[in-house]
Coordinates of C-alpha atoms in Angstrom, one line a residue:
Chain A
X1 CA 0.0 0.0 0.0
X2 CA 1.4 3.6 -1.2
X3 CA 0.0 6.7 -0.2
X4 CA 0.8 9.5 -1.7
X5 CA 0.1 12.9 -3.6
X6 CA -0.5 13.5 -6.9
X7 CA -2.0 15.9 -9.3
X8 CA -1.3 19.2 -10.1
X9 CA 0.7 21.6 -7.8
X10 CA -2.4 23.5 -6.9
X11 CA -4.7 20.4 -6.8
X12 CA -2.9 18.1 -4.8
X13 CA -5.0 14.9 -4.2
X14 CA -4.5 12.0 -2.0
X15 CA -4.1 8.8 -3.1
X16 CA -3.7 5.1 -1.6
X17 CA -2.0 2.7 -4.6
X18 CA -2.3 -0.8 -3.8
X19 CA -0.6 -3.1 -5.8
X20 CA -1.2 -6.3 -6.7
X21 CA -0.9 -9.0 -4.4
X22 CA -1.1 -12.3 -6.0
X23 CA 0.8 -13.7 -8.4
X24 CA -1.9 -14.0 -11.0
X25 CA -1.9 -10.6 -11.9
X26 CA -5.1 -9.1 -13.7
X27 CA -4.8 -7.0 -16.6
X28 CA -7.5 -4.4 -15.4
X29 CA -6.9 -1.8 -12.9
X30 CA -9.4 -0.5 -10.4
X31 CA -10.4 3.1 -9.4
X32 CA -12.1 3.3 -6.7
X33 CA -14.8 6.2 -5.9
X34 CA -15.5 7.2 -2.7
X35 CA -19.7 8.8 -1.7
X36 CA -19.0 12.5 -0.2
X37 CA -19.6 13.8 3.1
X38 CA -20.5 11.9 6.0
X39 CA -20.9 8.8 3.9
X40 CA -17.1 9.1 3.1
X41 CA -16.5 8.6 6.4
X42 CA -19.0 5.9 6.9
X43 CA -17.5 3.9 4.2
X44 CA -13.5 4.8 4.1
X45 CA -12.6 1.6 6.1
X46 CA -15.0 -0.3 3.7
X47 CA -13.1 0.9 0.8
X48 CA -9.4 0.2 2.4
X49 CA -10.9 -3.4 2.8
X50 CA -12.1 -3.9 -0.6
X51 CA -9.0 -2.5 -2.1
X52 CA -7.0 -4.8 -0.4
X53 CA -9.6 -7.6 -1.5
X54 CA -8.8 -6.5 -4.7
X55 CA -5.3 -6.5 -4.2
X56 CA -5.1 -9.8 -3.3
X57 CA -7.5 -11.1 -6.0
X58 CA -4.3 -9.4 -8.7
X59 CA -5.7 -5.8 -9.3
X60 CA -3.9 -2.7 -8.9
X61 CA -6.3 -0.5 -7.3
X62 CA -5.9 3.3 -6.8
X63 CA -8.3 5.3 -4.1
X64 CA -8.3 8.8 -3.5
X65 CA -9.9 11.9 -1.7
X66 CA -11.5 14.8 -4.4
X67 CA -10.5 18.1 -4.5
X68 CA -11.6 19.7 -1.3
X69 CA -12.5 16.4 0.7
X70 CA -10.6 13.9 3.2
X71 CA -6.5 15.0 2.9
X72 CA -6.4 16.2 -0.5
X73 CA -6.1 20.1 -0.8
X74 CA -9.0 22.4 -1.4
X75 CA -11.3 23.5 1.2
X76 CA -14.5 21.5 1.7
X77 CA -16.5 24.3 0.4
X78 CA -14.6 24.2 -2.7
X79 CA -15.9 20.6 -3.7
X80 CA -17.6 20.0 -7.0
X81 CA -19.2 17.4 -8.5
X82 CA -17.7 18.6 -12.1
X83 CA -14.4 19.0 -10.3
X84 CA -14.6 15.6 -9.1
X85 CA -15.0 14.1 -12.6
X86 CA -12.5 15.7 -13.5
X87 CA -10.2 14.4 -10.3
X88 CA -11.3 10.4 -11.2
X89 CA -10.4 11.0 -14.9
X90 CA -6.7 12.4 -13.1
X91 CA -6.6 9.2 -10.8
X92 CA -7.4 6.8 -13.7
X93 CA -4.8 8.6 -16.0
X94 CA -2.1 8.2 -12.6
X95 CA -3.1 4.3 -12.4
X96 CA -2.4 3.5 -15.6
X97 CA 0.9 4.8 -15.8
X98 CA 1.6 3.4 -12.1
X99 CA 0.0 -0.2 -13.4
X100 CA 0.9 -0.2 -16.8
X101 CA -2.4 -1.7 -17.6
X102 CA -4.7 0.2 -19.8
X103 CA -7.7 -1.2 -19.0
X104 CA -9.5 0.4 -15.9
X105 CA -12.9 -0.5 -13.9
X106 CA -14.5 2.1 -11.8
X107 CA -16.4 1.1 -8.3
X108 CA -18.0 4.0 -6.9
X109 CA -20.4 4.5 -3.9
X110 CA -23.9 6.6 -3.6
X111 CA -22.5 10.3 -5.2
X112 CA -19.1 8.0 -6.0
X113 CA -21.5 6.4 -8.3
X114 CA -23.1 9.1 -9.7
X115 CA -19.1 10.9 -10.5
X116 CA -18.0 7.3 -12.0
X117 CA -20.9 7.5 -14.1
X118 CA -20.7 10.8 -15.6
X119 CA -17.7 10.9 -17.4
X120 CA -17.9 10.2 -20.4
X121 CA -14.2 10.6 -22.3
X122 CA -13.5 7.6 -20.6
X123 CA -13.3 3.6 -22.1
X124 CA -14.3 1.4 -18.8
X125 CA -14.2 -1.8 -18.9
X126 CA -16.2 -2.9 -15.8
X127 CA -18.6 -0.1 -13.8
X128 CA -20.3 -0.8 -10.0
X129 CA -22.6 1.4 -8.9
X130 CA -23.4 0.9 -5.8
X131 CA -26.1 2.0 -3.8
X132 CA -26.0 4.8 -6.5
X133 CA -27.8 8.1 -5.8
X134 CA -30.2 8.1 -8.7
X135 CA -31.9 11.1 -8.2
X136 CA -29.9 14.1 -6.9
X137 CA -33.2 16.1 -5.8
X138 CA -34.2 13.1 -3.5
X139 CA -30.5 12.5 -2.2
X140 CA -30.8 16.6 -1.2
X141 CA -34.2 16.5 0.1
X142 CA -32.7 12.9 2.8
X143 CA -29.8 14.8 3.1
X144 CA -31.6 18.4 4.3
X145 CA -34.4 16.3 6.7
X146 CA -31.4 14.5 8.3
X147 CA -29.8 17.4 9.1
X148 CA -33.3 18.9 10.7
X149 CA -33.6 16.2 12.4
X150 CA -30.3 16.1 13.8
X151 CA -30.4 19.6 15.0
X152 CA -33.5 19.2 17.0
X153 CA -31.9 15.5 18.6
X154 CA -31.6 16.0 22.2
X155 CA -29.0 13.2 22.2
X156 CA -26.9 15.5 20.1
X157 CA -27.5 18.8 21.3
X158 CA -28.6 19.8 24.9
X159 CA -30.5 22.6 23.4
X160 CA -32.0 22.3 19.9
X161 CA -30.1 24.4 17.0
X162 CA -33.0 24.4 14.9
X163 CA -32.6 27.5 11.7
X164 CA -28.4 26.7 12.1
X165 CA -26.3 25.2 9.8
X166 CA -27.0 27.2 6.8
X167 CA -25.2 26.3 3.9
X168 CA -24.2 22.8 5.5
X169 CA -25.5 19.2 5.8
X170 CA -24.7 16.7 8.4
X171 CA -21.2 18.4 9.1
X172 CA -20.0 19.3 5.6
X173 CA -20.7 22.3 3.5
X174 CA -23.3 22.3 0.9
X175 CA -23.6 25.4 -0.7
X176 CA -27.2 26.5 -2.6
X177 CA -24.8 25.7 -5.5
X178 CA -23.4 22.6 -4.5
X179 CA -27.0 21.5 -3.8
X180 CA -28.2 22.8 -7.3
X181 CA -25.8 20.8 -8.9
X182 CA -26.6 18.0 -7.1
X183 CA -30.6 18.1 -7.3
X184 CA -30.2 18.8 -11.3
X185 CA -28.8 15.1 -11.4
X186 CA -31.1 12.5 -12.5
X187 CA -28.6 9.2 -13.2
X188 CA -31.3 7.8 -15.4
X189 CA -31.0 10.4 -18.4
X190 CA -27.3 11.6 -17.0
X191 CA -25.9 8.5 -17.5
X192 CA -22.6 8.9 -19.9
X193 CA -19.9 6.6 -19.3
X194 CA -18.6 4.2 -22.0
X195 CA -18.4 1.1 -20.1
X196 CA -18.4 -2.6 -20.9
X197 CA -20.2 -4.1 -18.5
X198 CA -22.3 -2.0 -15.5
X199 CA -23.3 -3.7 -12.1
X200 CA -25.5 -2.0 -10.4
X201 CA -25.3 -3.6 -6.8
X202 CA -28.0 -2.3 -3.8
X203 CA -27.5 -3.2 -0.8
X204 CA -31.4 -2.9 -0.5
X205 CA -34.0 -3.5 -3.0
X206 CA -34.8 0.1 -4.3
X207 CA -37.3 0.9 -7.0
X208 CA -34.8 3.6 -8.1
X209 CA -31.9 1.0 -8.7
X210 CA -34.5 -1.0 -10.7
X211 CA -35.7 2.4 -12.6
X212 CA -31.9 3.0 -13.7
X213 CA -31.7 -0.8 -14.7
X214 CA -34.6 -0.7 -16.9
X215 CA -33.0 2.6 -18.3
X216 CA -29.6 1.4 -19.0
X217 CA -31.1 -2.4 -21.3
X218 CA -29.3 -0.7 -24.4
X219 CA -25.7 -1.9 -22.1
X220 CA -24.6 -4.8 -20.8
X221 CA -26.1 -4.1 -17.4
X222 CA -26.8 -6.4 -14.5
X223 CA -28.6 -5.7 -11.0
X224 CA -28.3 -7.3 -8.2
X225 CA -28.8 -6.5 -4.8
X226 CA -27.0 -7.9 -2.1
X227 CA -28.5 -7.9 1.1
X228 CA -26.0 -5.7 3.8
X229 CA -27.4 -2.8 5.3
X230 CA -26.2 0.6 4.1
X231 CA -29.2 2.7 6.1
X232 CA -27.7 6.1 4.2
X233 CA -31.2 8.0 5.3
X234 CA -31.4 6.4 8.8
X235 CA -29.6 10.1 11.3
X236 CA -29.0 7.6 13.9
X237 CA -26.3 5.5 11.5
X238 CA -25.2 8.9 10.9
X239 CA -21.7 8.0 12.4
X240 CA -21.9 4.6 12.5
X241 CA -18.8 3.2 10.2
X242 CA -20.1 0.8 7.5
X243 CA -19.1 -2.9 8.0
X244 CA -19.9 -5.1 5.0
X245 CA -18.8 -8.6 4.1
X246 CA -20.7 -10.0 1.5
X247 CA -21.0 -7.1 -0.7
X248 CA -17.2 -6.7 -1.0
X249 CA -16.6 -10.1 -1.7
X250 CA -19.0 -9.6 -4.2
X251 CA -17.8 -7.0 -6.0
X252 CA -14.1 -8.5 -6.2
X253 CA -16.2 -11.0 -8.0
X254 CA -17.9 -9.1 -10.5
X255 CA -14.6 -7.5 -11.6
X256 CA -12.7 -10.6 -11.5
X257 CA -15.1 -12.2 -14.0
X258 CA -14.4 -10.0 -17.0
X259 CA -11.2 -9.1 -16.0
X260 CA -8.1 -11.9 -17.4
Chain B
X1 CA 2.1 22.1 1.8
X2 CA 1.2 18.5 3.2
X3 CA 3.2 15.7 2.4
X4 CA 2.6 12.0 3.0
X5 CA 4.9 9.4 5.0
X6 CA 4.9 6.1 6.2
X7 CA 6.8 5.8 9.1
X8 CA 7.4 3.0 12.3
X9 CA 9.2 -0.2 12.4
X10 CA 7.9 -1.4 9.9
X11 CA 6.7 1.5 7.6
X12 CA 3.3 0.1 8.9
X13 CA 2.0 3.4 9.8
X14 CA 0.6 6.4 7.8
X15 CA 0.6 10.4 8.7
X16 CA 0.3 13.4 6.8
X17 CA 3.1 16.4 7.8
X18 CA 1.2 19.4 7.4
X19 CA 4.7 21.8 6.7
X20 CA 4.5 26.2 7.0
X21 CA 6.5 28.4 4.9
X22 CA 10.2 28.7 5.3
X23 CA 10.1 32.2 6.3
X24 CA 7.6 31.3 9.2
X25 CA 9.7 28.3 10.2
X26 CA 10.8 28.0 13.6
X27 CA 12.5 24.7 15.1
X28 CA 11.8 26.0 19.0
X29 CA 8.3 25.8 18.2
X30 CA 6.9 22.3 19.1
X31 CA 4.5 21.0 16.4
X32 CA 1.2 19.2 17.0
X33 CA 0.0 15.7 16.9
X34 CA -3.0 14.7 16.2
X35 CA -4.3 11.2 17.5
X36 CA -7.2 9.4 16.1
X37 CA -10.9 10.6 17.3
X38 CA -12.4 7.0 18.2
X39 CA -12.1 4.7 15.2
X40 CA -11.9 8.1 12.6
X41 CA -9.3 7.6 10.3
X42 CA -6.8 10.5 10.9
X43 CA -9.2 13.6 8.7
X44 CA -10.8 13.9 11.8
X45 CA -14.5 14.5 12.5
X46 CA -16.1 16.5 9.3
X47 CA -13.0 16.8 8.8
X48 CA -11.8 19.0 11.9
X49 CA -8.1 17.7 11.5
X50 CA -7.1 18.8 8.3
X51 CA -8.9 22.4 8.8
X52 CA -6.9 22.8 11.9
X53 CA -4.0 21.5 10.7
X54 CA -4.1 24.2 7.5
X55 CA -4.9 26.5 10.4
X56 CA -2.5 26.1 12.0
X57 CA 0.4 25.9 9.7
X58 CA -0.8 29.9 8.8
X59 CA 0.0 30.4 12.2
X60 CA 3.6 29.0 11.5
X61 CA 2.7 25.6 13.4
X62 CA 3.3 22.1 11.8
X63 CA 1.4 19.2 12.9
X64 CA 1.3 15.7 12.2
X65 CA -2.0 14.2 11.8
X66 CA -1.5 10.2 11.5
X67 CA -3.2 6.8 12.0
X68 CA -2.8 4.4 14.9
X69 CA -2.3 1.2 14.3
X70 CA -5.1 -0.8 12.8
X71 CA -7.3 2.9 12.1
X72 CA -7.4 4.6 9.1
X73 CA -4.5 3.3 6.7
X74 CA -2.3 2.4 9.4
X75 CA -1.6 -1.7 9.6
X76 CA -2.4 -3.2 12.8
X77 CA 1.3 -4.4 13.8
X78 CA 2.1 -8.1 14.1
X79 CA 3.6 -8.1 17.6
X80 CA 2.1 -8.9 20.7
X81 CA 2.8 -5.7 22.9
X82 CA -0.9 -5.3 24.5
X83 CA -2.7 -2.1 22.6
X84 CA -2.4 0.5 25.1
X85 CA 1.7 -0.2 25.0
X86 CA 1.3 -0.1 20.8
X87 CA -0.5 3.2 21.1
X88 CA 2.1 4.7 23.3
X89 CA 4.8 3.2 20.7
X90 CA 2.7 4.5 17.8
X91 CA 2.6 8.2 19.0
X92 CA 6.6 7.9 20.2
X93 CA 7.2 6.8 16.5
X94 CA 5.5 9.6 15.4
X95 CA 7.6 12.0 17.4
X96 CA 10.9 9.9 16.2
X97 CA 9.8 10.8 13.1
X98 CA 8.6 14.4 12.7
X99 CA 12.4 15.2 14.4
X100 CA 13.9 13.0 11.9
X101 CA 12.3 15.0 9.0
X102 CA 12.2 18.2 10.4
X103 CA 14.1 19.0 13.7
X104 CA 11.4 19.5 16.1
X105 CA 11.9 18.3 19.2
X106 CA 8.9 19.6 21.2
X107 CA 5.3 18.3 20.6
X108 CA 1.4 19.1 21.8
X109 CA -0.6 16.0 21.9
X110 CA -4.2 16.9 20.4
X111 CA -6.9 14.3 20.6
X112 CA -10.6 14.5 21.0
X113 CA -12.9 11.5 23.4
X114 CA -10.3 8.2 22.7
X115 CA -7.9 10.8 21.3
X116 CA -7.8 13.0 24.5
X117 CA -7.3 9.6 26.6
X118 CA -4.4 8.8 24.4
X119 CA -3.0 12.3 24.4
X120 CA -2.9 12.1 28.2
X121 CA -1.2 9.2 28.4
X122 CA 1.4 9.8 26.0
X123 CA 1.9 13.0 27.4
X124 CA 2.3 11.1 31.1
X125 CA 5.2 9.0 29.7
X126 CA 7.0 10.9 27.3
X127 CA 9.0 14.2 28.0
X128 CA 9.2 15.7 24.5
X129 CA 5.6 16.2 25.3
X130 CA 5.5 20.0 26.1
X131 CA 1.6 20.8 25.4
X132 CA -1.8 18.7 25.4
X133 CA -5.7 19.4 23.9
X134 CA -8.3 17.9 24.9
X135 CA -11.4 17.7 23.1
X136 CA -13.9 16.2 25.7
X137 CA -11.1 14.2 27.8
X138 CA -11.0 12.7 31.6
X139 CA -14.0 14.4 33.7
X140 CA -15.5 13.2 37.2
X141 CA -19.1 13.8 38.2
X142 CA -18.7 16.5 40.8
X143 CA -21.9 17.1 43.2
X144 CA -22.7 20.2 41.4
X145 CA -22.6 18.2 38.2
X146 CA -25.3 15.9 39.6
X147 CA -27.4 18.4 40.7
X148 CA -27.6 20.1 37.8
X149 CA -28.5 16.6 35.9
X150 CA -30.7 14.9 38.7
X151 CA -31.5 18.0 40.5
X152 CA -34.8 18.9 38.7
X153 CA -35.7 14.7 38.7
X154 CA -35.3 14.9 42.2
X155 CA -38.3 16.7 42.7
X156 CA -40.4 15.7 39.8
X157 CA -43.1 13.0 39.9
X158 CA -42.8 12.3 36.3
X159 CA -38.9 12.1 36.3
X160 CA -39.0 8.9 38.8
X161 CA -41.9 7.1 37.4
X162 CA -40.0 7.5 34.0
X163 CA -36.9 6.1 35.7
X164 CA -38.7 3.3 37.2
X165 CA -40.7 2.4 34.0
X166 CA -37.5 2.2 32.0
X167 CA -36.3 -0.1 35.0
X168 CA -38.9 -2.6 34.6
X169 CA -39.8 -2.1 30.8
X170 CA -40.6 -5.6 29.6
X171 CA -38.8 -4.4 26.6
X172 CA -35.2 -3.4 27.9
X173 CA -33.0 -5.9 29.2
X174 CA -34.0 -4.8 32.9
X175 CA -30.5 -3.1 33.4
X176 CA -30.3 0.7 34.6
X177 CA -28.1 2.8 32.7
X178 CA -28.2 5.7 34.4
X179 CA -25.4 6.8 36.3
X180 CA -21.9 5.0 36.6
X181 CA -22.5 3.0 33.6
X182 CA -22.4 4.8 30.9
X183 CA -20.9 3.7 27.8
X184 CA -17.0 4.8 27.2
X185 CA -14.9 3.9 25.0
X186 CA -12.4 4.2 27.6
X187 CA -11.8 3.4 31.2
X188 CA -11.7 6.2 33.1
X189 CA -9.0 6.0 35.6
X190 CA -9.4 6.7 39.4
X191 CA -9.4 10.5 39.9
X192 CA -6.2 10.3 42.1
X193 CA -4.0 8.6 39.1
X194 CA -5.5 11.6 36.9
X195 CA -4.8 14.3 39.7
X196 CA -1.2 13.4 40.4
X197 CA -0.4 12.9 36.4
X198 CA -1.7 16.1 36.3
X199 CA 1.0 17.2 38.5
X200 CA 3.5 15.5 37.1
X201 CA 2.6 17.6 33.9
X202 CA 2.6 20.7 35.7
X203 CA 5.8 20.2 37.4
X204 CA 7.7 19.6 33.5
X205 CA 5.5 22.9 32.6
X206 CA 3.3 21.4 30.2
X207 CA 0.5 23.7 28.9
X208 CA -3.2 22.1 29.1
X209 CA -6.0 23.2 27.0
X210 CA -9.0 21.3 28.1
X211 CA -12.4 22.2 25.8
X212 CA -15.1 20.5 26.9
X213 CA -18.4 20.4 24.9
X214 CA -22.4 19.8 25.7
X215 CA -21.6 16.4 24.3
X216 CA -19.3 15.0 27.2
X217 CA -21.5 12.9 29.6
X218 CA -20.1 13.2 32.5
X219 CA -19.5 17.5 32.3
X220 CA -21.9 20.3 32.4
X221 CA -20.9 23.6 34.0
X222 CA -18.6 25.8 33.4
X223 CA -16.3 25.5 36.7
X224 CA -16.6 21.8 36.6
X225 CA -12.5 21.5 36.0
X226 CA -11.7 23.8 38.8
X227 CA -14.4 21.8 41.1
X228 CA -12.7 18.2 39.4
X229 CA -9.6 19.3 40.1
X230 CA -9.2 21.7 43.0
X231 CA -6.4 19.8 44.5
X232 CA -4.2 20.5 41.9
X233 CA -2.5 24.0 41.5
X234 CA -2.1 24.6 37.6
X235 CA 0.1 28.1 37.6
X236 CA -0.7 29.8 35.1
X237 CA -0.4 26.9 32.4
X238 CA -4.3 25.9 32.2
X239 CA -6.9 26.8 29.8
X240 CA -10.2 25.5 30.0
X241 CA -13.4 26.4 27.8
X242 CA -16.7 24.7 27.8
X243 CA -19.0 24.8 24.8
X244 CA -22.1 23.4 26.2
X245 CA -24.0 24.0 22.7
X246 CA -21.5 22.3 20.8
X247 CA -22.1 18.3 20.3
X248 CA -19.1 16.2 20.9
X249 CA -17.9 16.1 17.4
X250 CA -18.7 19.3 16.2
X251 CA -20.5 18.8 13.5
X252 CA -21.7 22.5 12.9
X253 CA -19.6 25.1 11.1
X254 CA -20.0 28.0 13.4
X255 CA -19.1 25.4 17.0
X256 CA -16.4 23.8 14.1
X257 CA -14.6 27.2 13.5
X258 CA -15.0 28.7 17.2
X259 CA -13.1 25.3 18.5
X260 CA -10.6 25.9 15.6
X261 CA -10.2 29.8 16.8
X262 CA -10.1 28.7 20.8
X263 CA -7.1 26.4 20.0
X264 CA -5.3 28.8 17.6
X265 CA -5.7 31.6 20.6
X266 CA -4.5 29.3 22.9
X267 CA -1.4 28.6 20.6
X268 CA -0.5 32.0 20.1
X269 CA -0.9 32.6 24.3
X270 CA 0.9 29.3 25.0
X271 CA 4.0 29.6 23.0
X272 CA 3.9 33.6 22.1
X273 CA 7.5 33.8 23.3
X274 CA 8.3 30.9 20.2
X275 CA 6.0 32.2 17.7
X276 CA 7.0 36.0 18.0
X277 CA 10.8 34.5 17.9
X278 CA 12.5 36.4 14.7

């Protein structure tokens, strides 16, 4: 495992390479991309896990903080959503030249989902979404009653910050222009990304995974859902890390069926 | 400028430097490290960490912000020291290492709940310790403390029949958890180990900046350190501030940035003599 920076000057990100650590090595490379906010946290340890899965199973993997979240530079207010495609496009570009392999699969997580599948300059090979955010104005709308409810919780505060915490959700800023560009998303017409192969893998059923499955029959696209708790709108998970076993196992699977 | 090292026996653990400009650099100023919050890899609640840190480093202080052992990115080690001794190894190694790479000699422990515990005890055992925050550390229930909790249930009706009925709810498990059994993440240890490390620390003039918040469950009034601790004389190197509208992790902007400004205030008080050092 390698952490390290890289980027430009300006835009340093943070990055975790791990390389391959079998001897059957695959010839696909994995980027992996993490949700934002609160649910980064949740799911960080998650994500070290099923990179070293991956690791083991003979990927190289690469996972790495945006611009403006976890230790990369940038201030948290700065985050973008466009910015962040932009940053994956970066990370994929940095893997291949620390893997040598071009072929790259992309995993990403609720918004991780949503940035994986938005770019559309890029030739995937395999693409999990998981738990993806399908509609940004319903992610806003859970995200904005969670934080009500959280400021009126009397296990939180001793007395109620109700009409606080403008321009912020659940501890992380969300400007009235980081929410715009987030509620303008709807993953079912937004989807761009040239990808082999998608998986779209809910820990829960959800009529919205279905609804994007049904949208995306012109691909080869496959939905399962694997049951392991994610509870994103549940406040009182709200810092509860994410500890999942089957769902990593079977994503390492999924990737290692159309990789070689 | 942040850079990333691995660092420790065995390279095994993972910290970010947080450097300052070379015309603010100044080797007689200790730099801060930051222990893990609970299980929070090292970015810190909503990220409280790295804003400090960048903070900070404006102010012309580095700091270290890096992963225990089996946290974050850091490996769990493949010894078998128990984990308080690995922890206490962990946050040595880090100071090993932030002299290697940049001189410093002196440090402030910073750590918030688990971190706090941790920052106490490393700062108990290691003399290149010459400052310590605590974000919602040690506290004993003082009777003021209770009155102010129990005090109104003492004389309400409806407060003891809701005690009882959670008592003999056929749903919970028939265990009180009121009082004395609260759920820590760490063992509090008797108030006469805390009050004589304290002295310890006061005697090798260590600076203390205590910050408690409305989230701690076992602090809620202002002069609860002074009653805690009133056999302990702290000279002048004490600070304590209570933020009783503040949750423990402070997960709202404005309680974020006025615990970022109350540490940076403290800085510039503690170590003035360093930081106004041409």
């Amino acid at each position: 495992m390698n952490p390290f920076f890289f980027g430009a000057s300006n835009k340093q990100l943070f990055g975790i390479y791990h390389p391959p650590r079998s001897r059957d090595l695959r010839d696909t490379s994995v980027v992996l991309c993490y949700p934002f906010g609160q649910e980064y946290m949740r799911s960080f340890k998650m994500f070290n896990r099923l990179a070293d899965l991956l690791a083991k199973a003979g990927f190289h993997v690469l996972r790495f903080d945006y611009y403006g979240t976890g230790d990369s530079s940038g201030s948290s207010e700065e985050w973008r959503l466009t910015q962040s495609c932009e940053d994956v496009s970066m990370a994929v570009e940095e893997l291949k030249s620390l893997s040598g392999n071009t072929r790259v699969s992309l995993v990403g997580l609720r918004l991780g989902a949503v940035i994986a599948s938005s770019i559309e300059s890029l030739n995937i090979e395999e693409l999990v979404l998981w738990d993806p955010v399908v509609s940004g104005r319903d992610y806003i709308a859970s995200q904005k009653s969670m934080h009500q409810q959280m400021l009126a919780d009397p296990d939180r505060f001793s007395v109620p910050r109700q009409g606080e915490g403008e321009n912020e959700l659940l501890g992380f800023s969300f400007s009235e222009e980081m929410c715009s560009e987030i509620e303008a998303l709807d993953l079912k017409k937004d989807f761009l990304a040239k990808a082999k192969r998608v998986f779209i893998v809910g820990s829960d059923a959800k009529d919205e995974y279905q609804a994007l499955y049904d949208c995306l029959q012109s691909a080869d696209v496959e939905y399962r859902v694997i049951d392991d708790a994610g509870n994103w709108d549940a406040l009182s998970e709200l810092e509860s890390a994410l500890l999942l076993s089957t769902l990593l196992q079977d994503i390492v699977m999924m990737l290692s069926e159309g990789a070689k | 400028m942040e850079r990333v090292f691995t660092f420790g026996q065995d390279k095994d653990l993972v910290g970010i430097a947080t450097e300052v400009d070379e015309a603010v650099a100044n080797d007689t100023l200790p730099a801060v490290i930051m222990l893990n919050a609970g299980l929070l890899h090292r970015v810190g609640p909503f990220r409280l960490h790295v804003e400090l840190a960048r903070r900070l480093a404006v102010q012309g202080v580095r700091s270290f912000r890096f992963d225990l052992s089996g946290i974050g990115d850091s490996q769990k080690h493949k010894d078998t020291r128990a984990y308080e001794e690995q922890i206490i190894g962990d946050i040595q190694a880090a100071m090993d290492f932030f002299t290697s790479k940049y001189g410093v000699k002196k440090f402030i422990l910073f750590g918030l709940c688990t971190g706090a515990a941790n920052a106490h005890k490393g700062a108990v055992i290691d003399p290149r310790v010459v400052g310590a925050i605590f974000l919602d550390g040690y506290a004993y229930r003082t009777p003021a403390f209770l009155m102010r909790r129990y005090g109104a249930r003492l004389f309400s009706l409806s407060g003891w029949f809701n005690r009882i009925k959670r008592l003999i709810s056929p749903s919970g498990d028939g265990v009180d958890d009121g009082p004395g059994q609260d759920d820590y993440f760490w063992v509090l240890p008797p108030k006469q180990q805390t009050e004589a490390e304290l002295r310890e620390l006061v005697e090798r003039k260590v600076n203390l900046l205590y910050v408690y918040s409305g989230g701690h469950e076992d602090y809620n009034y202002a002069g609860q350190f002074k009653d805690m601790f009133s056999a302990v004389n702290f000279n002048d190197q004490l600070q304590v501030n209570y933020f009783p509208e503040s949750d423990h992790t402070y997960i709202l902007r404005k309680d974020k940035e006025k615990l970022i400004e109350t540490i940076s205030g403290w800085m510039a008080q503690a170590y003035a003599r360093e930081l106004n050092r041409d």
